[in-house]
Coordinates of C-alpha atoms in Angstrom, one line a residue:
X1374 CA 7.3 56.0 19.6
X1375 CA 6.8 53.3 16.9
X1376 CA 6.5 53.7 13.2
X1377 CA 5.0 51.3 10.7
X1378 CA 3.2 50.7 7.5
X1379 CA -0.4 51.6 6.8
X1380 CA -3.1 49.7 8.8
X1381 CA -4.5 47.8 5.8
X1382 CA -1.0 46.6 4.7
X1383 CA 0.0 45.6 8.2
X1384 CA -3.2 43.5 8.5
X1385 CA -2.2 41.5 5.4
X1386 CA 1.5 41.2 6.2
X1387 CA 2.9 37.9 7.6
X1388 CA -0.1 35.8 6.5
X1389 CA 1.4 32.5 5.2
X1390 CA 0.7 31.9 1.5
X1391 CA 1.5 29.1 -0.7
X1392 CA 1.3 30.4 -4.2
X1393 CA 0.6 28.4 -7.5
X1394 CA 4.1 29.1 -8.7
X1395 CA 5.6 27.5 -5.5
X1396 CA 3.2 24.5 -6.0
X1397 CA 4.3 24.2 -9.6
X1398 CA 8.0 24.2 -8.5
X1399 CA 7.4 21.7 -5.8
X1400 CA 5.6 19.4 -8.2
X1401 CA 8.4 19.5 -10.7
X1402 CA 11.0 18.8 -8.0
X1403 CA 8.8 15.9 -6.7
X1404 CA 8.8 14.4 -10.1
X1405 CA 12.5 14.4 -10.3
X1406 CA 12.9 13.0 -6.8
X1407 CA 10.4 10.3 -7.5
X1408 CA 12.4 9.3 -10.7
X1409 CA 15.6 9.3 -8.7
X1410 CA 14.1 7.3 -5.8
X1411 CA 12.9 4.7 -8.3
X1412 CA 16.3 4.4 -9.9
X1413 CA 18.0 4.3 -6.5
X1414 CA 15.7 1.4 -5.3
X1415 CA 16.6 -0.6 -8.5
X1416 CA 20.3 0.1 -8.0
X1417 CA 20.1 -1.0 -4.4
X1418 CA 18.4 -4.3 -5.4
X1419 CA 21.1 -4.9 -7.9
X1420 CA 23.8 -4.3 -5.5
X1421 CA 22.2 -6.6 -2.9
X1422 CA 21.9 -9.3 -5.5
X1423 CA 25.6 -8.9 -6.5
X1424 CA 26.8 -9.2 -3.0
X1425 CA 24.7 -12.1 -2.1
X1426 CA 25.7 -14.0 -5.2
X1427 CA 29.4 -13.2 -4.5
X1428 CA 29.5 -14.0 -0.8
X1429 CA 27.2 -17.1 -0.8
X1430 CA 27.5 -18.6 -4.3
X1431 CA 30.9 -17.2 -5.6
X1432 CA 29.5 -16.0 -8.8
X1433 CA 28.7 -12.7 -10.6
X1434 CA 24.9 -12.2 -11.1
X1435 CA 22.3 -9.4 -10.7
X1436 CA 19.5 -12.0 -10.1
X1437 CA 18.5 -12.3 -6.5
X1438 CA 19.3 -15.8 -5.5
X1439 CA 17.5 -18.1 -3.0
X1440 CA 19.9 -17.8 -0.1
X1441 CA 18.3 -20.7 1.7
X1442 CA 20.1 -23.2 -0.5
X1443 CA 23.6 -21.9 0.2
X1444 CA 26.4 -24.4 0.9
X1445 CA 28.6 -22.3 3.2
X1446 CA 28.1 -24.4 6.3
X1447 CA 29.8 -22.7 9.3
X1448 CA 30.9 -19.9 7.1
X1449 CA 27.5 -18.5 7.5
X1450 CA 28.6 -17.3 10.9
X1451 CA 31.6 -15.4 9.7
X1452 CA 30.3 -13.5 6.5
X1453 CA 27.6 -11.6 8.3
X1454 CA 29.9 -10.8 11.1
X1455 CA 32.5 -9.2 8.7
X1456 CA 29.8 -7.1 7.2
X1457 CA 28.5 -6.1 10.7
X1458 CA 32.0 -5.0 11.6
X1459 CA 32.3 -2.9 8.4
X1460 CA 29.0 -1.3 9.1
X1461 CA 30.1 -0.5 12.7
X1462 CA 33.1 1.2 11.4
X1463 CA 31.0 3.2 8.9
X1464 CA 28.7 4.3 11.6
X1465 CA 31.5 5.3 14.0
X1466 CA 33.6 7.2 11.4
X1467 CA 31.0 8.0 8.8
X1468 CA 27.6 8.8 10.3
X1469 CA 25.7 7.4 13.1
X1470 CA 22.5 8.1 11.1
X1471 CA 23.0 4.9 9.1
X1472 CA 22.1 2.8 12.2
X1473 CA 18.6 1.4 12.4
X1474 CA 16.0 0.9 9.8
X1475 CA 15.9 4.4 8.5
X1476 CA 12.3 5.6 9.1
X1477 CA 12.9 7.1 12.7
X1478 CA 16.0 8.8 11.4
X1479 CA 13.9 10.5 8.7
X1480 CA 11.3 11.4 11.3
X1481 CA 14.1 13.0 13.4
X1482 CA 15.4 15.1 10.6
X1483 CA 11.9 16.5 10.2
X1484 CA 11.4 17.2 13.8
X1485 CA 14.8 18.5 14.9
X1486 CA 16.7 19.6 11.9
X1487 CA 14.3 21.3 9.8
X1488 CA 14.2 18.4 7.4
X1489 CA 18.0 18.7 6.6
X1490 CA 19.8 15.4 6.1
X1491 CA 23.5 15.3 5.5
X1492 CA 24.7 14.2 2.0
X1493 CA 26.9 11.4 3.4
X1494 CA 23.8 9.7 4.8
X1495 CA 22.4 9.4 1.2
X1496 CA 25.6 7.5 0.3
X1497 CA 26.4 5.5 3.4
X1498 CA 22.9 4.4 4.2
X1499 CA 22.2 2.4 1.1
X1500 CA 25.9 1.1 0.9
X1501 CA 25.7 -0.2 4.5
X1502 CA 22.2 -1.7 4.0
X1503 CA 23.3 -3.5 0.8
X1504 CA 26.3 -4.9 2.6
X1505 CA 24.3 -6.2 5.5
X1506 CA 21.4 -7.6 3.5
X1507 CA 23.7 -8.9 0.8
X1508 CA 25.6 -11.0 3.4
X1509 CA 22.4 -12.4 4.9
X1510 CA 20.9 -9.8 7.1
X1511 CA 17.3 -10.6 7.8
X1512 CA 16.2 -7.2 6.6
X1513 CA 14.3 -5.6 3.7
X1514 CA 15.7 -3.0 1.4
X1515 CA 12.7 -0.8 1.9
X1516 CA 13.8 1.0 5.1
X1517 CA 17.1 2.1 3.7
X1518 CA 15.4 3.1 0.4
X1519 CA 12.8 5.2 2.2
X1520 CA 15.6 7.0 4.2
X1521 CA 17.7 7.3 1.1
X1522 CA 14.8 8.8 -0.9
X1523 CA 14.1 11.1 2.0
X1524 CA 17.8 12.2 2.0
X1525 CA 17.5 12.9 -1.8
X1526 CA 14.5 15.0 -1.2
X1527 CA 16.2 16.8 1.6
X1528 CA 19.3 17.4 -0.5
X1529 CA 17.2 18.9 -3.3
X1530 CA 15.5 21.2 -0.8
X1531 CA 18.9 22.3 0.6
X1532 CA 20.2 23.2 -2.8
X1533 CA 17.4 25.7 -3.5
X1534 CA 15.9 28.6 -1.5
X1535 CA 13.1 26.9 0.4
X1536 CA 11.2 27.2 3.7
X1537 CA 11.6 24.3 6.2
X1538 CA 8.0 23.3 5.4
X1539 CA 8.7 22.9 1.7
X1540 CA 11.9 21.0 2.4
X1541 CA 9.8 18.6 4.6
X1542 CA 7.5 18.0 1.8
X1543 CA 10.3 17.1 -0.5
X1544 CA 11.8 14.8 2.1
X1545 CA 8.5 13.1 2.5
X1546 CA 8.2 12.9 -1.4
X1547 CA 11.5 11.0 -1.4
X1548 CA 10.5 8.7 1.4
X1549 CA 7.0 7.9 0.0
X1550 CA 8.6 7.3 -3.4
X1551 CA 11.1 5.0 -1.9
X1552 CA 8.4 2.8 -0.5
X1553 CA 6.4 3.0 -3.7
X1554 CA 9.5 2.0 -5.8
X1555 CA 10.2 -0.9 -3.5
X1556 CA 6.8 -2.5 -3.4
X1557 CA 5.1 -0.9 -6.4
X1558 CA 2.4 0.4 -4.1
X1559 CA 2.0 4.1 -4.9
X1560 CA -1.1 4.9 -2.8
X1561 CA 0.3 3.2 0.3
X1562 CA 3.6 5.2 -0.3
X1563 CA 1.6 8.4 -0.2
X1564 CA -0.4 7.6 3.0
X1565 CA 2.7 6.1 4.7
X1566 CA 4.6 9.4 4.2
X1567 CA 1.6 11.4 5.5
X1568 CA 1.1 9.3 8.6
X1569 CA 4.8 9.1 9.7
X1570 CA 6.5 12.2 8.2
X1571 CA 4.2 14.9 7.1
X1572 CA 1.5 14.9 9.9
X1573 CA -0.7 17.0 7.5
X1574 CA -3.1 16.6 4.6
X1575 CA -2.8 19.7 2.4
X1576 CA -2.6 20.5 -1.3
X1577 CA 0.9 21.8 -1.0
X1578 CA 2.1 18.3 0.2
X1579 CA -0.4 15.9 -1.2
X1580 CA -0.1 17.0 -4.9
X1581 CA 3.8 16.7 -5.0
X1582 CA 3.7 13.4 -3.0
X1583 CA 1.3 11.7 -5.4
X1584 CA 3.5 12.8 -8.3
X1585 CA 6.7 11.5 -6.7
X1586 CA 5.1 8.0 -5.8
X1587 CA 3.5 7.7 -9.2
X1588 CA 6.7 8.2 -11.1
X1589 CA 8.7 6.1 -8.7
X1590 CA 6.3 3.3 -9.3
X1591 CA 6.6 3.8 -13.0
X1592 CA 10.3 3.3 -12.7
X1593 CA 9.7 0.1 -10.8
X1594 CA 7.4 -1.1 -13.7
X1595 CA 10.1 -0.3 -16.3
X1596 CA 13.1 -1.6 -14.4
X1597 CA 11.7 -4.5 -12.4
X1598 CA 8.5 -5.4 -13.9
X1599 CA 4.7 -4.7 -13.6
X1600 CA 2.7 -5.7 -10.5
X1601 CA 3.6 -5.5 -6.8
X1602 CA 6.6 -7.0 -5.2
X1603 CA 4.6 -9.8 -3.7
X1604 CA 2.7 -11.6 -6.3
X1605 CA -0.4 -13.1 -4.6
X1606 CA -2.7 -15.7 -6.1
X1607 CA -6.5 -15.8 -5.5
X1608 CA -7.3 -15.7 -1.8
X1609 CA -10.7 -16.3 -0.1
X1610 CA -11.3 -13.9 2.8
X1611 CA -14.9 -14.8 3.5
X1612 CA -15.6 -12.1 6.2
X1613 CA -19.0 -13.3 7.2
X1614 CA -18.1 -16.8 8.2
X1615 CA -14.6 -15.8 9.3
X1616 CA -15.5 -12.9 11.6
X1617 CA -14.8 -14.6 14.9
X1618 CA -11.6 -16.0 13.6
X1619 CA -10.5 -12.5 12.4
X1620 CA -11.2 -11.0 15.8
X1621 CA -9.0 -13.7 17.5
X1622 CA -6.3 -13.1 14.8
X1623 CA -6.5 -9.3 15.5
X1624 CA -5.8 -9.9 19.2
X1625 CA -2.8 -12.1 18.4
X1626 CA -1.5 -9.5 15.9
X1627 CA -1.8 -6.8 18.4
X1628 CA 0.1 -8.7 21.1
X1629 CA 2.8 -9.8 18.6
X1630 CA 3.3 -6.1 17.7
X1631 CA 3.6 -5.3 21.4
X1632 CA 6.1 -8.1 21.9
X1633 CA 8.2 -7.0 18.9
X1634 CA 8.3 -3.4 20.1
X1635 CA 9.3 -4.2 23.6
X1636 CA 11.6 -6.9 22.5
X1637 CA 13.6 -4.7 20.1
X1638 CA 14.2 -2.0 22.6
X1639 CA 14.9 -4.6 25.4
X1640 CA 17.6 -6.0 23.1
X1641 CA 19.0 -2.5 22.4
X1642 CA 19.2 -1.9 26.2
X1643 CA 21.2 -5.2 26.5
X1644 CA 23.7 -4.0 23.9
X1645 CA 24.0 -0.7 25.7
X1646 CA 25.3 -2.6 28.8
X1647 CA 28.1 -4.3 26.9
X1648 CA 31.5 -3.1 28.1
X1649 CA 32.8 -2.5 24.5
X1650 CA 32.5 0.2 21.9
X1651 CA 29.3 0.3 20.0
X1652 CA 31.3 -0.1 16.8
X1653 CA 31.5 -3.9 17.6
X1654 CA 27.8 -4.3 18.3
X1655 CA 26.7 -5.0 14.7
X1656 CA 29.3 -7.7 14.3
X1657 CA 28.1 -9.4 17.6
X1658 CA 24.5 -9.2 16.3
X1659 CA 25.6 -10.7 13.0
X1660 CA 27.2 -13.7 14.8
X1661 CA 23.9 -14.3 16.6
X1662 CA 22.1 -14.0 13.2
X1663 CA 24.6 -16.6 11.7
X1664 CA 23.9 -19.0 14.4
X1665 CA 20.2 -18.8 13.8
X1666 CA 20.6 -18.9 10.0
X1667 CA 22.8 -22.0 10.2
X1668 CA 19.9 -23.9 11.6
X1669 CA 17.1 -22.0 9.9
X1670 CA 18.4 -20.7 6.5
X1671 CA 15.1 -19.1 5.6
X1672 CA 15.7 -16.3 8.1
X1673 CA 18.7 -15.1 6.1
X1674 CA 18.5 -12.4 3.4
X1675 CA 15.8 -9.9 2.3
X1676 CA 13.1 -12.5 2.5
X1677 CA 10.7 -11.2 -0.2
X1678 CA 10.6 -14.7 -1.9
X1679 CA 9.7 -16.2 1.6
X1680 CA 7.0 -13.7 2.0
X1681 CA 5.5 -14.5 -1.4
X1682 CA 5.6 -18.2 -0.6
X1683 CA 3.7 -17.6 2.6
X1684 CA 1.1 -15.4 1.0
X1685 CA 0.5 -18.1 -1.6
X1686 CA 0.3 -21.0 1.0
X1687 CA 3.3 -22.7 -0.2
X1688 CA 4.9 -23.4 3.2
X1689 CA 4.0 -26.1 5.7
X1690 CA 2.9 -25.3 9.3
X1691 CA 6.3 -26.4 10.7
X1692 CA 8.2 -23.9 8.5
X1693 CA 5.7 -21.1 9.4
X1694 CA 6.2 -21.7 13.1
X1695 CA 10.0 -21.7 12.6
X1696 CA 9.8 -18.4 10.7
X1697 CA 7.4 -16.9 13.2
X1698 CA 9.9 -17.5 16.0
X1699 CA 13.3 -17.4 14.4
X1700 CA 12.8 -14.6 11.9
X1701 CA 11.5 -12.4 14.6
X1702 CA 14.5 -13.4 16.8
X1703 CA 16.9 -12.8 14.1
X1704 CA 15.4 -9.4 13.5
X1705 CA 15.7 -8.4 17.2
X1706 CA 19.2 -9.7 17.6
X1707 CA 20.5 -7.9 14.4
X1708 CA 18.6 -4.7 14.4
X1709 CA 19.0 -4.2 18.1
X1710 CA 22.7 -4.1 17.6
X1711 CA 22.4 -0.9 15.7
X1712 CA 23.2 -2.3 12.2
X1713 CA 21.6 -1.1 8.9
X1714 CA 18.5 -2.6 7.4
X1715 CA 14.7 -2.3 6.8
X1716 CA 12.1 -3.3 9.4
X1717 CA 9.1 -3.8 7.1
X1718 CA 10.1 -7.1 5.4
X1719 CA 11.1 -9.1 8.5
X1720 CA 8.0 -7.9 10.3
X1721 CA 5.9 -8.8 7.2
X1722 CA 7.5 -12.3 7.3
X1723 CA 6.5 -12.8 11.0
X1724 CA 3.1 -11.4 10.6
X1725 CA 2.3 -13.5 7.6
X1726 CA 3.7 -16.6 9.2
X1727 CA 1.4 -15.9 12.2
X1728 CA -1.7 -15.5 10.0
X1729 CA -0.9 -18.6 8.0
X1730 CA -0.2 -20.8 11.0
X1731 CA -3.3 -19.5 12.7
X1732 CA -5.5 -20.6 9.8
X1733 CA -3.9 -24.0 9.5
X1734 CA -4.3 -24.7 13.1
X1735 CA -7.8 -23.4 13.2
X1736 CA -8.7 -25.7 10.3
X1737 CA -7.2 -28.6 12.2
X1738 CA -9.0 -27.9 15.5
X1739 CA -12.3 -26.8 13.8
X1740 CA -12.8 -29.1 10.8
X1741 CA -15.6 -26.9 9.4
X1742 CA -13.7 -23.7 9.6
X1743 CA -12.4 -23.8 6.0
X1744 CA -10.0 -20.8 6.6
X1745 CA -7.7 -19.8 3.6
X1746 CA -4.2 -19.6 5.1
X1747 CA -3.2 -17.2 2.3
X1748 CA -5.9 -14.8 3.2
X1749 CA -5.1 -14.8 6.9
X1750 CA -1.4 -14.5 6.1
X1751 CA -2.2 -11.3 4.1
X1752 CA -4.3 -9.7 6.8
X1753 CA -1.9 -10.5 9.6
X1754 CA 1.1 -9.4 7.7
X1755 CA -0.5 -5.9 7.4
X1756 CA -2.0 -5.9 11.0
X1757 CA 1.3 -6.7 12.8
X1758 CA 3.2 -3.8 11.2
X1759 CA 0.2 -1.5 11.4
X1760 CA 0.0 -2.0 15.2
X1761 CA 3.7 -1.7 15.6
X1762 CA 4.1 1.4 13.5
X1763 CA 0.8 3.1 14.0
X1764 CA 0.6 3.6 10.2
X1765 CA -2.7 1.7 10.2
X1766 CA -4.3 3.3 7.2
X1767 CA -1.2 3.0 5.1
X1768 CA -1.0 -0.7 5.8
X1769 CA -4.6 -1.4 5.0
X1770 CA -4.1 0.2 1.6
X1771 CA -0.8 -1.6 1.2
X1772 CA -2.3 -5.0 1.6
X1773 CA -5.2 -4.1 -0.6
X1774 CA -2.7 -2.8 -3.3
X1775 CA -0.8 -6.1 -3.3
X1776 CA -3.9 -8.3 -3.3
X1777 CA -6.1 -6.1 -5.6
X1778 CA -9.0 -8.1 -4.0
X1779 CA -11.9 -5.9 -2.7
X1780 CA -13.0 -8.8 -0.6
X1781 CA -9.8 -8.2 1.5
X1782 CA -10.9 -4.7 2.6
X1783 CA -13.3 -5.6 5.5
X1784 CA -11.0 -8.2 7.1
X1785 CA -8.0 -5.8 6.8
X1786 CA -9.8 -2.9 8.3
X1787 CA -11.1 -4.9 11.2
X1788 CA -7.9 -6.8 12.1
X1789 CA -5.6 -3.8 11.6
X1790 CA -7.6 -1.3 13.7
X1791 CA -8.2 -3.9 16.6
X1792 CA -4.6 -4.9 16.6
X1793 CA -3.5 -1.2 16.6
X1794 CA -6.0 -0.5 19.4
X1795 CA -4.3 -3.2 21.5
X1796 CA -0.9 -1.7 20.7
X1797 CA -2.2 1.7 21.7
X1798 CA -3.3 0.3 25.0
X1799 CA -0.1 -1.3 26.0
X1800 CA 2.5 1.0 24.4
X1801 CA 3.1 4.6 24.8
X1802 CA 5.3 4.8 21.7
X1803 CA 5.4 2.9 18.4
X1804 CA 8.4 0.9 17.1
X1805 CA 9.1 4.0 14.9
X1806 CA 9.1 6.6 17.8
X1807 CA 10.4 4.8 20.8
X1808 CA 14.0 5.6 20.0
X1809 CA 13.2 9.2 19.4
X1810 CA 11.2 9.4 22.6
X1811 CA 14.2 8.1 24.6
X1812 CA 16.2 11.1 23.1
X1813 CA 13.6 13.5 24.5
X1814 CA 11.5 14.0 21.3
X1815 CA 7.8 13.7 21.8
X1816 CA 5.9 12.8 18.5
X1817 CA 2.2 13.3 18.2
X1818 CA 1.0 10.9 15.5
X1819 CA -2.7 11.6 15.9
X1820 CA -4.4 14.0 13.5
X1821 CA -6.7 16.7 14.9
X1822 CA -7.9 20.1 13.6
X1823 CA -6.3 23.0 15.5
X1824 CA -9.2 24.4 17.5
X1825 CA -8.0 28.0 16.7
X1826 CA -8.6 27.2 12.9
X1827 CA -12.3 26.7 13.6
X1828 CA -13.1 29.8 15.6
X1829 CA -13.5 33.2 13.9
X1830 CA -12.2 36.3 15.6
X1831 CA -15.6 38.0 15.7
X1832 CA -17.0 35.2 17.8
X1833 CA -14.6 35.8 20.8
X1834 CA -13.6 39.5 20.4
X1835 CA -14.5 42.2 22.8
X1836 CA -17.0 44.2 20.8
X1837 CA -16.7 47.3 23.2
X1838 CA -13.1 47.8 24.0
X1839 CA -12.3 50.8 26.2
X1840 CA -11.1 53.3 23.6
X1841 CA -9.4 56.7 24.4
X1842 CA -9.0 59.9 22.5
X1843 CA -5.9 60.1 20.5
X1844 CA -5.4 63.7 21.8
X1845 CA -5.6 62.7 25.4
X1846 CA -2.4 63.5 27.3
X1847 CA -0.1 60.8 28.5
X1848 CA -0.1 62.3 32.0
X1849 CA -3.9 62.0 32.2
X1850 CA -3.8 58.3 31.2
X1851 CA -1.1 57.7 33.8
X1852 CA -3.2 59.4 36.5
X1853 CA -6.1 57.2 35.6
X1854 CA -4.0 54.0 35.8
X1855 CA -2.5 55.1 39.1
X1856 CA -6.0 55.8 40.6
X1857 CA -7.3 52.5 39.3
X1858 CA -9.9 54.2 37.2
X1859 CA -12.6 51.5 36.2
X1860 CA -12.5 52.8 32.6
X1861 CA -8.8 51.7 32.2
X1862 CA -8.5 48.8 34.6
X1863 CA -8.2 45.2 33.2
X1864 CA -6.6 46.2 29.9
X1865 CA -3.0 46.6 28.8
X1866 CA -3.7 48.2 25.5
X1867 CA -6.1 50.9 24.4
X1868 CA -7.3 51.8 20.9
X1869 CA -7.0 55.4 20.0
X1870 CA -9.8 57.3 18.1
X1871 CA -9.6 60.6 16.4
X1872 CA -12.3 63.3 16.7
X1873 CA -14.5 61.6 14.1
X1874 CA -14.3 58.2 15.9
X1875 CA -12.0 56.6 13.4
X1876 CA -9.1 54.4 14.4
X1877 CA -6.0 56.4 14.8
X1878 CA -3.7 54.0 16.6
X1879 CA -3.0 52.1 19.9
X1880 CA -1.1 52.7 23.1
X1881 CA -0.1 50.1 25.7
X1882 CA 0.8 50.6 29.3
X1883 CA 4.3 49.9 28.5
X1884 CA 4.2 52.8 26.0
X1885 CA 2.8 55.0 28.7
X1886 CA 5.5 54.2 31.3
X1887 CA 8.2 54.5 28.7
X1888 CA 7.1 57.9 27.6
X1889 CA 6.9 59.3 31.2
X1890 CA 10.5 58.1 31.9
X1891 CA 11.9 59.3 28.6
X1892 CA 10.1 62.6 28.0
X1893 CA 9.6 65.4 30.4
X1894 CA 7.1 67.1 28.1
X1895 CA 3.7 67.0 30.0
X1896 CA 1.9 67.9 26.7
X1897 CA 2.7 64.5 25.0
X1898 CA -0.4 63.0 23.5
X1899 CA -1.3 59.3 23.5
X1900 CA -1.0 59.1 19.7
X1901 CA 2.5 60.6 19.9
X1902 CA 3.6 58.1 22.6
X1903 CA 1.8 55.1 21.0
X1904 CA 1.7 53.6 17.5
X1905 CA -0.2 55.1 14.6
X1906 CA 0.0 51.9 12.7
X1907 CA -1.1 49.0 14.9
X1908 CA -1.3 45.3 13.8
X1909 CA -4.9 44.6 13.2
X1910 CA -7.2 41.6 12.5
X1911 CA -10.4 41.2 10.6
X1912 CA -13.6 39.8 12.1
X1913 CA -13.8 36.9 9.6
X1914 CA -10.2 35.7 10.2
X1915 CA -9.5 32.7 12.3
X1916 CA -7.9 32.9 15.7
X1917 CA -5.0 30.8 14.2
X1918 CA -4.3 33.7 11.9
X1919 CA -4.7 36.2 14.5
X1920 CA -2.1 34.2 16.8
X1921 CA 0.3 34.1 13.9
X1922 CA 0.1 37.9 13.6
X1923 CA 0.8 38.2 17.3
X1924 CA 3.8 36.0 17.3
X1925 CA 5.4 37.4 14.2
X1926 CA 5.1 40.9 15.4
X1927 CA 5.7 40.3 19.1
X1928 CA 2.5 41.8 20.3
X1929 CA -0.2 40.5 22.8
X1930 CA -3.3 42.0 21.4
X1931 CA -4.9 43.0 18.0
X1932 CA -7.4 45.6 17.1
X1933 CA -10.2 44.3 15.0
X1934 CA -11.2 46.5 12.1
X1935 CA -13.8 46.3 9.3
X1936 CA -12.3 44.7 6.3
X1937 CA -13.8 47.2 4.0
X1938 CA -13.2 50.2 6.2
X1939 CA -9.8 49.7 7.9
X1940 CA -10.1 52.7 10.1
X1941 CA -13.4 51.5 11.6
X1942 CA -12.8 49.8 15.0
X1943 CA -15.2 46.9 15.7
X1944 CA -13.4 45.0 18.4
X1945 CA -10.4 43.9 20.3
X1946 CA -8.8 40.5 20.9
X1947 CA -6.0 39.5 23.2
X1948 CA -4.2 36.5 24.5
X1949 CA -6.7 35.9 27.3
X1950 CA -9.7 35.8 24.9
X1951 CA -7.9 33.4 22.7
X1952 CA -6.9 31.2 25.5
X1953 CA -10.4 31.2 26.8
X1954 CA -11.7 30.0 23.4
X1955 CA -9.2 27.2 23.4
X1956 CA -10.1 26.2 26.9
X1957 CA -13.7 25.9 25.9
X1958 CA -12.7 23.5 23.0
X1959 CA -10.6 21.4 25.5
X1960 CA -13.6 21.1 27.7
X1961 CA -15.5 19.6 24.9
X1962 CA -12.9 16.9 24.8
X1963 CA -12.8 16.2 28.4
X1964 CA -16.1 16.9 30.1
X1965 CA -18.9 14.2 29.8
X1966 CA -22.5 15.3 29.6
X1967 CA -25.6 13.4 30.6
X1968 CA -27.4 11.5 27.9
X1969 CA -31.0 10.5 27.7
X1970 CA -30.5 7.2 29.5
X1971 CA -28.3 8.7 32.3
X1972 CA -30.6 11.7 32.7
X1973 CA -33.5 9.3 33.1
X1974 CA -31.7 7.2 35.7
X1975 CA -30.6 10.2 37.7
X1976 CA -34.1 11.8 37.7
X1977 CA -35.7 8.4 39.0
X1978 CA -33.0 8.2 41.7
X1979 CA -33.7 11.8 42.8
X1980 CA -37.5 11.1 42.9
X1981 CA -37.0 8.0 45.0
X1982 CA -34.7 9.8 47.5
X1983 CA -37.3 12.6 48.0

């Protein structure tokens, strides 16, 4: 016979609550994480510059050099390979989490490890990325910074007493702050973290996230300078006259994203087939990079300067085509080997090159087109990565933040969503989630409201549940069950009422059978065998809250009581009623209904047949 707390207390117990004090704490921690992520981004840029200057120009300087004018000759094949070997050793004996571009690893920590990231990842990831990028790796620093920022947030969450949900928010704060600190795009950093890590839009996460990205961007302004990473001059987007061209560009961007996603994992599969330890793969990929870089030096290095040149229409068509092909090829060969580096910058380069080249060719083929290559480069840069990553909204905002040109909004929206639609049609997973999917993780990146949050208990509850007298004998109820009495058939739990009709408790069939087996006393009442303190729900609560109460207390049904009079029974809700409510919502998603036009056609057809 069960014991418990009063009905009113049990009704409130176990309801999730995020207090103002916790929100204040999270906001303060987010501020610290944002500042730390900003400083980390700056340090990583400095280390990359130091390594690049030392390995390619044999000098000591913290200014990021133009790696395309190096005079290493054939040594450009050797230096990246040495760095690749070192990274392979670090991954084998340090942490395999440093492989890749960082964002899937942060997603994996959220999904499988309660947002816990090992401290060594926060150290080894930026070191390995700086080594690879500094020696010519065709990557951006943003991926490692995002993962490192996420690791910092996770570590802060692990130091203090926190829930896994709060730790996830801090991880996302660090990741979003990392992106904001890299590109000086705070709004895009917020949305990027929401779309790829949080999968929610709530005050408890949105407020700390905005604080973190704001302070990280402030650090960028102080240490690196004001303005976005890519300084873009005036661009003419001309949506009205350019609409058909933007549609064609969107299709090209969508299929480029599909090709990049499939190409990357096809290359990874090729490396998997090599008869050597994976420790050697980054070195092999680096040799391939060196060969490409020997003939096309612009593919080497972080590439932010090259992106800026494309976005300002400073490169000829021939160079744009070379970058489109060979920067993408260098990315696949290198990143597919499992080395360390960011994915955004090289895909930005390829996308921008596609857009710029498209505009130049269109102007040549159609003399009256008058397309601005810079505008099309900006739009394509965002669209290719939006389609590949499925972070479409974040990339629209990102491109708007770097242009600060309202005229860019409509082309960005159109091209990004059309390209993303094409990628959705052809790819089951994004470039971020394919690797995780291969490990058995299924990630749902689409936002939808839980149907159980939209339905109140009172709309589905049984308003006339079969109640029994609390003084009835257990033997009598057992007899009714055994004879299939209609008054007790179809229910596994029964509310118990006292002589005044007030709720006194609940008894389940399990309680009845247990009492018969355990107690020989035939005078045992239902209230003595059942529970005098049942878990209850209120009519105005959502089914989501009701389900949480069931799960936390291990019960399959709830008695529904009046909020102001807790001993007044007003209904009963069980798992079957809840599942039926969800099934009705699913039918709304899948079952089509006749519209005015289809009804008219069907009526005409029926009249003719008769």
